[in-house]
Structure formats: C-alpha cells, structure tokens
Amino acid sequence: MLSEQVHARLRDAIMHGHYAPGDALKPQDLAGEQGVSLAVVREALVRLVGEGLADRLPNRGFAVPAFSDRRWQQIAEARRTIEPVLLRMSIERGDLDWEARVRAAHHRLARTPTHGPEDGEYYSDAWSEAHRVFHRTLLEGCGNPVLLETFDRLWTASELARRFSAHHNPGRDHIREHRRLEEATLARDADAAAEALTEHLTLTAAGLTGCAHQAPREEG
C-alpha cells in the first residue's frame, strides 16, 4: 500500500536525522515530495504519531518531537518502571523456547559491531536492530502483547533520542551490561535481572541528559 511505503520512508528519514527535532511535517508539502495524495500522507503521519515519532499539534498539523532532557527523562522513567516488571514476568512465565531465543538474540548482539565506517558517531542500523531484538526478546516471555506494545513505543522514542543526541560513550561497557542481563535472566534470578536492567536503563538515561543542545542534523 502507498501509505505503508510513505510511512516507511518518513520513519527512516526521522530516525536518521533528516528532520531536526521540532521540524514541521506538513502534509501538503510531503504529499508533493512523495507524489501521493494528502490522505495517504495523513494516514502515514497518524501512524508515526502512534509510534512516538511525530507529534500532532492542535491546529498546526504534525511535527517531529522536540528534543529536551525532560522529555527523554520521562521516557527513561517509564522504561525503568515497566521493563523490570515485564522481565520478572518473563522469568516466571518463559519456557525453554524463550530461553533459546534470549540466548540467540544475545549472541547476535554480542557479534554485531556497534559502528561501521559509514556510521560516524551513530550506532549502526545492524547493531541498533540487534539491540532492540535482544531487549524485546528478554520481555517476550511475559506473554502479554499489550504490555509489549507499550515497550515497542517507548523503545522507539528512546532510539529517536539516541539518534538526535549522536552521543557515544566510549567508556561504557555495553558487552558486559548485556552479558550480565542474559546470565541473570537465564539463571532465572529475577532480582538480579531486574537490578541489571534498571542499572542499564539508568546509564542510558544519564548518557542522554545534557545532549538536548547538541542535537545534530544529518545531511543527505
């Protein structure tokens, strides 16, 4: 469908910084650029709003979410509140197939380079996807698709923050953090796993704080 294609193109453009935080997303202009009808563009924009990649502004159309420490700290707080609970549920409910998926997702993440020669300061798309899959797989054992939809939306917002900040902390040991998460989860140690996840999310939030005024805009 045309709306699917337009949605995918706009999503990719936003996630790769082709629009700056707060930029207007004008349906009429986008329709002309994409060569589609206004209705198709509006449908795609509404989907982006649902994913947290666009804001709907009263009487002013749509815009890329504004970048601010407060916004991303609120997202981080939501993640620290929800994800450890889901991880505990997964450890309680997850079966052997779930354990195998967690191990496979961690293996893929550990073997995927964080940066490629063309990525600059940004994490590579391959690593970002492996990272998402690992974190989501940890929580999928909960067996509650409604809660997982909440995770998906919060994850997308966090990734957008990471893209906007272009922040990379060379002193952070992602490999150790993720290994600790995997080991505690597969050991069915809910307390240790929840603690590891909370610390992991807290470090991510701390790394993004103060980056609001550094938000770059990619070219091309």
PDB file of C-alpha atoms in Angstrom:
ATOM      1  CA  MET A   1       0.000   0.000   0.000  1.00  0.00           C
ATOM      2  CA  LEU A   2       1.103   3.541  -0.689  1.00  0.00           C
ATOM      3  CA  SER A   3       0.590   4.588   2.924  1.00  0.00           C
ATOM      4  CA  GLU A   4       2.911   1.762   4.048  1.00  0.00           C
ATOM      5  CA  GLN A   5       5.617   2.953   1.683  1.00  0.00           C
ATOM      6  CA  VAL A   6       5.269   6.600   2.696  1.00  0.00           C
ATOM      7  CA  HIS A   7       5.238   5.630   6.368  1.00  0.00           C
ATOM      8  CA  ALA A   8       8.430   3.593   5.946  1.00  0.00           C
ATOM      9  CA  ARG A   9      10.208   6.424   4.107  1.00  0.00           C
ATOM     10  CA  LEU A  10       9.199   9.050   6.657  1.00  0.00           C
ATOM     11  CA  ARG A  11      10.070   6.792   9.576  1.00  0.00           C
ATOM     12  CA  ASP A  12      13.510   6.144   8.124  1.00  0.00           C
ATOM     13  CA  ALA A  13      14.071   9.868   7.480  1.00  0.00           C
ATOM     14  CA  ILE A  14      13.126  10.801  11.044  1.00  0.00           C
ATOM     15  CA  MET A  15      15.201   8.032  12.623  1.00  0.00           C
ATOM     16  CA  HIS A  16      18.241   9.004  10.549  1.00  0.00           C
ATOM     17  CA  GLY A  17      18.051  12.678  11.457  1.00  0.00           C
ATOM     18  CA  HIS A  18      16.951  14.058   8.103  1.00  0.00           C
ATOM     19  CA  TYR A  19      14.457  16.117  10.090  1.00  0.00           C
ATOM     20  CA  ALA A  20      15.610  18.102  13.110  1.00  0.00           C
ATOM     21  CA  PRO A  21      13.768  17.968  16.452  1.00  0.00           C
ATOM     22  CA  GLY A  22      10.676  20.161  16.278  1.00  0.00           C
ATOM     23  CA  ASP A  23      10.624  20.328  12.464  1.00  0.00           C
ATOM     24  CA  ALA A  24       7.147  20.658  10.994  1.00  0.00           C
ATOM     25  CA  LEU A  25       5.845  17.725   8.983  1.00  0.00           C
ATOM     26  CA  LYS A  26       3.496  19.487   6.566  1.00  0.00           C
ATOM     27  CA  PRO A  27       1.118  17.036   4.879  1.00  0.00           C
ATOM     28  CA  GLN A  28       0.739  19.127   1.733  1.00  0.00           C
ATOM     29  CA  ASP A  29       4.487  19.516   1.241  1.00  0.00           C
ATOM     30  CA  LEU A  30       5.099  15.837   1.957  1.00  0.00           C
ATOM     31  CA  ALA A  31       2.380  14.799  -0.474  1.00  0.00           C
ATOM     32  CA  GLY A  32       4.119  16.757  -3.218  1.00  0.00           C
ATOM     33  CA  GLU A  33       7.546  15.342  -2.320  1.00  0.00           C
ATOM     34  CA  GLN A  34       6.288  11.779  -2.164  1.00  0.00           C
ATOM     35  CA  GLY A  35       3.997  12.068  -5.201  1.00  0.00           C
ATOM     36  CA  VAL A  36       0.950  10.786  -3.323  1.00  0.00           C
ATOM     37  CA  SER A  37      -2.375  12.135  -2.120  1.00  0.00           C
ATOM     38  CA  LEU A  38      -2.883  14.176   1.021  1.00  0.00           C
ATOM     39  CA  ALA A  39      -4.951  11.347   2.507  1.00  0.00           C
ATOM     40  CA  VAL A  40      -2.082   8.875   2.092  1.00  0.00           C
ATOM     41  CA  VAL A  41       0.357  11.221   3.835  1.00  0.00           C
ATOM     42  CA  ARG A  42      -2.053  11.907   6.692  1.00  0.00           C
ATOM     43  CA  GLU A  43      -2.522   8.185   7.238  1.00  0.00           C
ATOM     44  CA  ALA A  44       1.244   7.704   7.408  1.00  0.00           C
ATOM     45  CA  LEU A  45       1.647  10.631   9.814  1.00  0.00           C
ATOM     46  CA  VAL A  46      -1.054   9.311  12.134  1.00  0.00           C
ATOM     47  CA  ARG A  47       0.857   6.022  12.314  1.00  0.00           C
ATOM     48  CA  LEU A  48       4.039   7.908  13.170  1.00  0.00           C
ATOM     49  CA  VAL A  49       2.199   9.682  15.988  1.00  0.00           C
ATOM     50  CA  GLY A  50       1.122   6.295  17.330  1.00  0.00           C
ATOM     51  CA  GLU A  51       4.762   5.171  17.304  1.00  0.00           C
ATOM     52  CA  GLY A  52       6.003   8.275  19.091  1.00  0.00           C
ATOM     53  CA  LEU A  53       7.916   9.515  16.051  1.00  0.00           C
ATOM     54  CA  ALA A  54       5.689  12.538  15.437  1.00  0.00           C
ATOM     55  CA  ASP A  55       3.536  14.867  17.497  1.00  0.00           C
ATOM     56  CA  ARG A  56       0.114  16.060  16.467  1.00  0.00           C
ATOM     57  CA  LEU A  57      -0.159  19.757  17.229  1.00  0.00           C
ATOM     58  CA  PRO A  58      -3.560  21.405  17.739  1.00  0.00           C
ATOM     59  CA  ASN A  59      -4.385  23.480  14.657  1.00  0.00           C
ATOM     60  CA  ARG A  60      -0.768  23.235  13.487  1.00  0.00           C
ATOM     61  CA  GLY A  61      -0.505  19.828  11.868  1.00  0.00           C
ATOM     62  CA  PHE A  62       2.365  17.476  12.683  1.00  0.00           C
ATOM     63  CA  ALA A  63       5.955  17.836  13.835  1.00  0.00           C
ATOM     64  CA  VAL A  64       8.982  15.780  14.787  1.00  0.00           C
ATOM     65  CA  PRO A  65       9.057  15.500  18.597  1.00  0.00           C
ATOM     66  CA  ALA A  66      11.000  18.300  20.255  1.00  0.00           C
ATOM     67  CA  PHE A  67      14.228  17.193  21.895  1.00  0.00           C
ATOM     68  CA  SER A  68      14.550  18.017  25.575  1.00  0.00           C
ATOM     69  CA  ASP A  69      16.123  16.454  28.648  1.00  0.00           C
ATOM     70  CA  ARG A  70      12.745  16.486  30.387  1.00  0.00           C
ATOM     71  CA  ARG A  71      11.019  14.504  27.642  1.00  0.00           C
ATOM     72  CA  TRP A  72      13.659  11.810  27.481  1.00  0.00           C
ATOM     73  CA  GLN A  73      13.984  11.552  31.248  1.00  0.00           C
ATOM     74  CA  GLN A  74      10.228  10.944  31.373  1.00  0.00           C
ATOM     75  CA  ILE A  75      10.625   8.186  28.789  1.00  0.00           C
ATOM     76  CA  ALA A  76      13.510   6.724  30.790  1.00  0.00           C
ATOM     77  CA  GLU A  77      11.414   6.794  33.954  1.00  0.00           C
ATOM     78  CA  ALA A  78       8.614   4.969  32.153  1.00  0.00           C
ATOM     79  CA  ARG A  79      11.028   2.325  30.899  1.00  0.00           C
ATOM     80  CA  ARG A  80      12.579   1.816  34.341  1.00  0.00           C
ATOM     81  CA  THR A  81       9.083   1.402  35.755  1.00  0.00           C
ATOM     82  CA  ILE A  82       7.722  -1.015  33.159  1.00  0.00           C
ATOM     83  CA  GLU A  83      10.570  -3.116  31.787  1.00  0.00           C
ATOM     84  CA  PRO A  84      11.887  -4.662  35.028  1.00  0.00           C
ATOM     85  CA  VAL A  85       8.314  -5.752  35.814  1.00  0.00           C
ATOM     86  CA  LEU A  86       7.986  -7.379  32.384  1.00  0.00           C
ATOM     87  CA  LEU A  87      11.353  -9.065  32.823  1.00  0.00           C
ATOM     88  CA  ARG A  88      10.228 -10.550  36.129  1.00  0.00           C
ATOM     89  CA  MET A  89       7.071 -11.814  34.418  1.00  0.00           C
ATOM     90  CA  SER A  90       9.157 -13.319  31.624  1.00  0.00           C
ATOM     91  CA  ILE A  91      11.419 -15.133  34.069  1.00  0.00           C
ATOM     92  CA  GLU A  92       8.360 -16.519  35.811  1.00  0.00           C
ATOM     93  CA  ARG A  93       6.434 -17.488  32.675  1.00  0.00           C
ATOM     94  CA  GLY A  94       9.022 -18.017  29.921  1.00  0.00           C
ATOM     95  CA  ASP A  95       9.536 -21.513  28.570  1.00  0.00           C
ATOM     96  CA  LEU A  96      12.586 -23.260  27.108  1.00  0.00           C
ATOM     97  CA  ASP A  97      11.912 -21.862  23.638  1.00  0.00           C
ATOM     98  CA  TRP A  98      12.006 -18.362  25.111  1.00  0.00           C
ATOM     99  CA  GLU A  99      15.311 -19.145  26.825  1.00  0.00           C
ATOM    100  CA  ALA A 100      16.741 -20.277  23.486  1.00  0.00           C
ATOM    101  CA  ARG A 101      15.587 -17.065  21.812  1.00  0.00           C
ATOM    102  CA  VAL A 102      17.188 -14.960  24.553  1.00  0.00           C
ATOM    103  CA  ARG A 103      20.489 -16.792  24.113  1.00  0.00           C
ATOM    104  CA  ALA A 104      20.351 -16.439  20.314  1.00  0.00           C
ATOM    105  CA  ALA A 105      19.449 -12.741  20.484  1.00  0.00           C
ATOM    106  CA  HIS A 106      22.328 -12.059  22.872  1.00  0.00           C
ATOM    107  CA  HIS A 107      24.760 -13.983  20.655  1.00  0.00           C
ATOM    108  CA  ARG A 108      23.741 -11.896  17.653  1.00  0.00           C
ATOM    109  CA  LEU A 109      24.063  -8.649  19.612  1.00  0.00           C
ATOM    110  CA  ALA A 110      27.481  -9.571  21.001  1.00  0.00           C
ATOM    111  CA  ARG A 111      28.756 -10.382  17.499  1.00  0.00           C
ATOM    112  CA  THR A 112      27.410  -7.266  15.772  1.00  0.00           C
ATOM    113  CA  PRO A 113      29.778  -4.255  15.577  1.00  0.00           C
ATOM    114  CA  THR A 114      28.371  -1.108  17.169  1.00  0.00           C
ATOM    115  CA  HIS A 115      29.729   1.156  14.457  1.00  0.00           C
ATOM    116  CA  GLY A 116      30.572   0.882  10.789  1.00  0.00           C
ATOM    117  CA  PRO A 117      32.888   3.117   8.733  1.00  0.00           C
ATOM    118  CA  GLU A 118      29.898   4.980   7.284  1.00  0.00           C
ATOM    119  CA  ASP A 119      28.057   5.481  10.588  1.00  0.00           C
ATOM    120  CA  GLY A 120      30.165   8.207  12.192  1.00  0.00           C
ATOM    121  CA  GLU A 121      29.070   8.758  15.783  1.00  0.00           C
ATOM    122  CA  TYR A 122      25.814   6.890  15.256  1.00  0.00           C
ATOM    123  CA  TYR A 123      25.300   3.268  16.187  1.00  0.00           C
ATOM    124  CA  SER A 124      24.948   1.156  13.055  1.00  0.00           C
ATOM    125  CA  ASP A 125      21.474   0.118  11.919  1.00  0.00           C
ATOM    126  CA  ALA A 126      22.500  -3.527  12.276  1.00  0.00           C
ATOM    127  CA  TRP A 127      23.599  -3.077  15.894  1.00  0.00           C
ATOM    128  CA  SER A 128      20.547  -0.976  16.737  1.00  0.00           C
ATOM    129  CA  GLU A 129      18.262  -3.710  15.439  1.00  0.00           C
ATOM    130  CA  ALA A 130      20.160  -6.471  17.247  1.00  0.00           C
ATOM    131  CA  HIS A 131      19.977  -4.361  20.411  1.00  0.00           C
ATOM    132  CA  ARG A 132      16.206  -3.914  20.050  1.00  0.00           C
ATOM    133  CA  VAL A 133      15.639  -7.613  19.390  1.00  0.00           C
ATOM    134  CA  PHE A 134      17.657  -8.617  22.454  1.00  0.00           C
ATOM    135  CA  HIS A 135      15.787  -6.303  24.797  1.00  0.00           C
ATOM    136  CA  ARG A 136      12.411  -7.231  23.366  1.00  0.00           C
ATOM    137  CA  THR A 137      13.172 -10.953  23.492  1.00  0.00           C
ATOM    138  CA  LEU A 138      14.033 -10.634  27.187  1.00  0.00           C
ATOM    139  CA  LEU A 139      10.499  -9.386  27.789  1.00  0.00           C
ATOM    140  CA  GLU A 140       8.558 -11.588  25.363  1.00  0.00           C
ATOM    141  CA  GLY A 141       8.356 -14.384  27.897  1.00  0.00           C
ATOM    142  CA  CYS A 142       5.752 -12.308  29.753  1.00  0.00           C
ATOM    143  CA  GLY A 143       3.200 -13.443  27.170  1.00  0.00           C
ATOM    144  CA  ASN A 144       1.293 -10.138  27.245  1.00  0.00           C
ATOM    145  CA  PRO A 145       1.140  -8.449  23.814  1.00  0.00           C
ATOM    146  CA  VAL A 146      -0.487  -5.302  25.217  1.00  0.00           C
ATOM    147  CA  LEU A 147       2.457  -4.696  27.545  1.00  0.00           C
ATOM    148  CA  LEU A 148       4.891  -5.476  24.736  1.00  0.00           C
ATOM    149  CA  GLU A 149       3.222  -2.823  22.567  1.00  0.00           C
ATOM    150  CA  THR A 150       3.990  -0.320  25.335  1.00  0.00           C
ATOM    151  CA  PHE A 151       7.616  -1.441  25.280  1.00  0.00           C
ATOM    152  CA  ASP A 152       7.751  -1.020  21.489  1.00  0.00           C
ATOM    153  CA  ARG A 153       6.560   2.582  21.680  1.00  0.00           C
ATOM    154  CA  LEU A 154       8.946   3.517  24.474  1.00  0.00           C
ATOM    155  CA  TRP A 155      11.843   1.821  22.692  1.00  0.00           C
ATOM    156  CA  THR A 156      11.220   3.786  19.509  1.00  0.00           C
ATOM    157  CA  ALA A 157      11.176   7.041  21.466  1.00  0.00           C
ATOM    158  CA  SER A 158      14.448   6.117  23.167  1.00  0.00           C
ATOM    159  CA  GLU A 159      16.081   5.285  19.841  1.00  0.00           C
ATOM    160  CA  LEU A 160      14.968   8.627  18.483  1.00  0.00           C
ATOM    161  CA  ALA A 161      16.626  10.329  21.438  1.00  0.00           C
ATOM    162  CA  ARG A 162      19.809   8.393  20.791  1.00  0.00           C
ATOM    163  CA  ARG A 163      19.788   9.424  17.144  1.00  0.00           C
ATOM    164  CA  PHE A 164      19.167  13.063  17.982  1.00  0.00           C
ATOM    165  CA  SER A 165      21.983  13.179  20.514  1.00  0.00           C
ATOM    166  CA  ALA A 166      24.517  11.276  18.366  1.00  0.00           C
ATOM    167  CA  HIS A 167      26.005  10.543  21.760  1.00  0.00           C
ATOM    168  CA  HIS A 168      28.514   7.745  22.154  1.00  0.00           C
ATOM    169  CA  ASN A 169      30.127   6.969  25.499  1.00  0.00           C
ATOM    170  CA  PRO A 170      33.361   5.118  24.728  1.00  0.00           C
ATOM    171  CA  GLY A 171      33.832   4.263  28.402  1.00  0.00           C
ATOM    172  CA  ARG A 172      30.569   2.342  28.682  1.00  0.00           C
ATOM    173  CA  ASP A 173      30.827  -1.439  28.568  1.00  0.00           C
ATOM    174  CA  HIS A 174      27.692  -2.478  26.674  1.00  0.00           C
ATOM    175  CA  ILE A 175      29.009  -6.002  26.232  1.00  0.00           C
ATOM    176  CA  ARG A 176      29.353  -6.562  29.970  1.00  0.00           C
ATOM    177  CA  GLU A 177      25.964  -4.994  30.706  1.00  0.00           C
ATOM    178  CA  HIS A 178      24.166  -7.179  28.175  1.00  0.00           C
ATOM    179  CA  ARG A 179      26.013 -10.316  29.242  1.00  0.00           C
ATOM    180  CA  ARG A 180      25.022  -9.671  32.846  1.00  0.00           C
ATOM    181  CA  LEU A 181      21.402  -9.283  31.747  1.00  0.00           C
ATOM    182  CA  GLU A 182      21.451 -12.516  29.769  1.00  0.00           C
ATOM    183  CA  GLU A 183      23.117 -14.523  32.518  1.00  0.00           C
ATOM    184  CA  ALA A 184      20.797 -13.345  35.288  1.00  0.00           C
ATOM    185  CA  THR A 185      17.745 -13.917  33.111  1.00  0.00           C
ATOM    186  CA  LEU A 186      18.685 -17.430  32.067  1.00  0.00           C
ATOM    187  CA  ALA A 187      19.609 -18.250  35.665  1.00  0.00           C
ATOM    188  CA  ARG A 188      16.004 -17.301  36.493  1.00  0.00           C
ATOM    189  CA  ASP A 189      17.296 -14.835  39.087  1.00  0.00           C
ATOM    190  CA  ALA A 190      14.518 -12.246  38.865  1.00  0.00           C
ATOM    191  CA  ASP A 191      16.018  -9.873  41.442  1.00  0.00           C
ATOM    192  CA  ALA A 192      19.454  -9.801  39.798  1.00  0.00           C
ATOM    193  CA  ALA A 193      17.978  -9.487  36.305  1.00  0.00           C
ATOM    194  CA  ALA A 194      15.660  -6.631  37.273  1.00  0.00           C
ATOM    195  CA  GLU A 195      18.532  -4.850  39.025  1.00  0.00           C
ATOM    196  CA  ALA A 196      20.808  -5.261  35.988  1.00  0.00           C
ATOM    197  CA  LEU A 197      18.115  -3.937  33.652  1.00  0.00           C
ATOM    198  CA  THR A 198      17.358  -0.946  35.876  1.00  0.00           C
ATOM    199  CA  GLU A 199      21.052  -0.027  36.046  1.00  0.00           C
ATOM    200  CA  HIS A 200      21.371  -0.454  32.278  1.00  0.00           C
ATOM    201  CA  LEU A 201      18.434   1.886  31.624  1.00  0.00           C
ATOM    202  CA  THR A 202      19.701   4.403  34.177  1.00  0.00           C
ATOM    203  CA  LEU A 203      23.076   4.604  32.424  1.00  0.00           C
ATOM    204  CA  THR A 204      21.329   5.152  29.096  1.00  0.00           C
ATOM    205  CA  ALA A 205      19.244   7.974  30.540  1.00  0.00           C
ATOM    206  CA  ALA A 206      22.296   9.581  32.156  1.00  0.00           C
ATOM    207  CA  GLY A 207      24.177   9.438  28.864  1.00  0.00           C
ATOM    208  CA  LEU A 208      21.417  11.358  27.086  1.00  0.00           C
ATOM    209  CA  THR A 209      20.974  14.027  29.747  1.00  0.00           C
ATOM    210  CA  GLY A 210      22.521  17.288  28.639  1.00  0.00           C
ATOM    211  CA  CYS A 211      22.565  16.308  24.964  1.00  0.00           C
ATOM    212  CA  ALA A 212      19.485  18.336  24.055  1.00  0.00           C
ATOM    213  CA  HIS A 213      21.541  21.305  22.986  1.00  0.00           C
ATOM    214  CA  GLN A 214      23.900  19.144  20.922  1.00  0.00           C
ATOM    215  CA  ALA A 215      21.210  17.596  18.739  1.00  0.00           C
ATOM    216  CA  PRO A 216      22.720  17.323  15.258  1.00  0.00           C
ATOM    217  CA  ARG A 217      21.114  17.091  11.881  1.00  0.00           C
ATOM    218  CA  GLU A 218      22.366  14.600   9.398  1.00  0.00           C
ATOM    219  CA  GLU A 219      22.854  15.605   5.816  1.00  0.00           C
ATOM    220  CA  GLY A 220      21.614  13.746   2.781  1.00  0.00           C
TER     221      GLY A 220
END
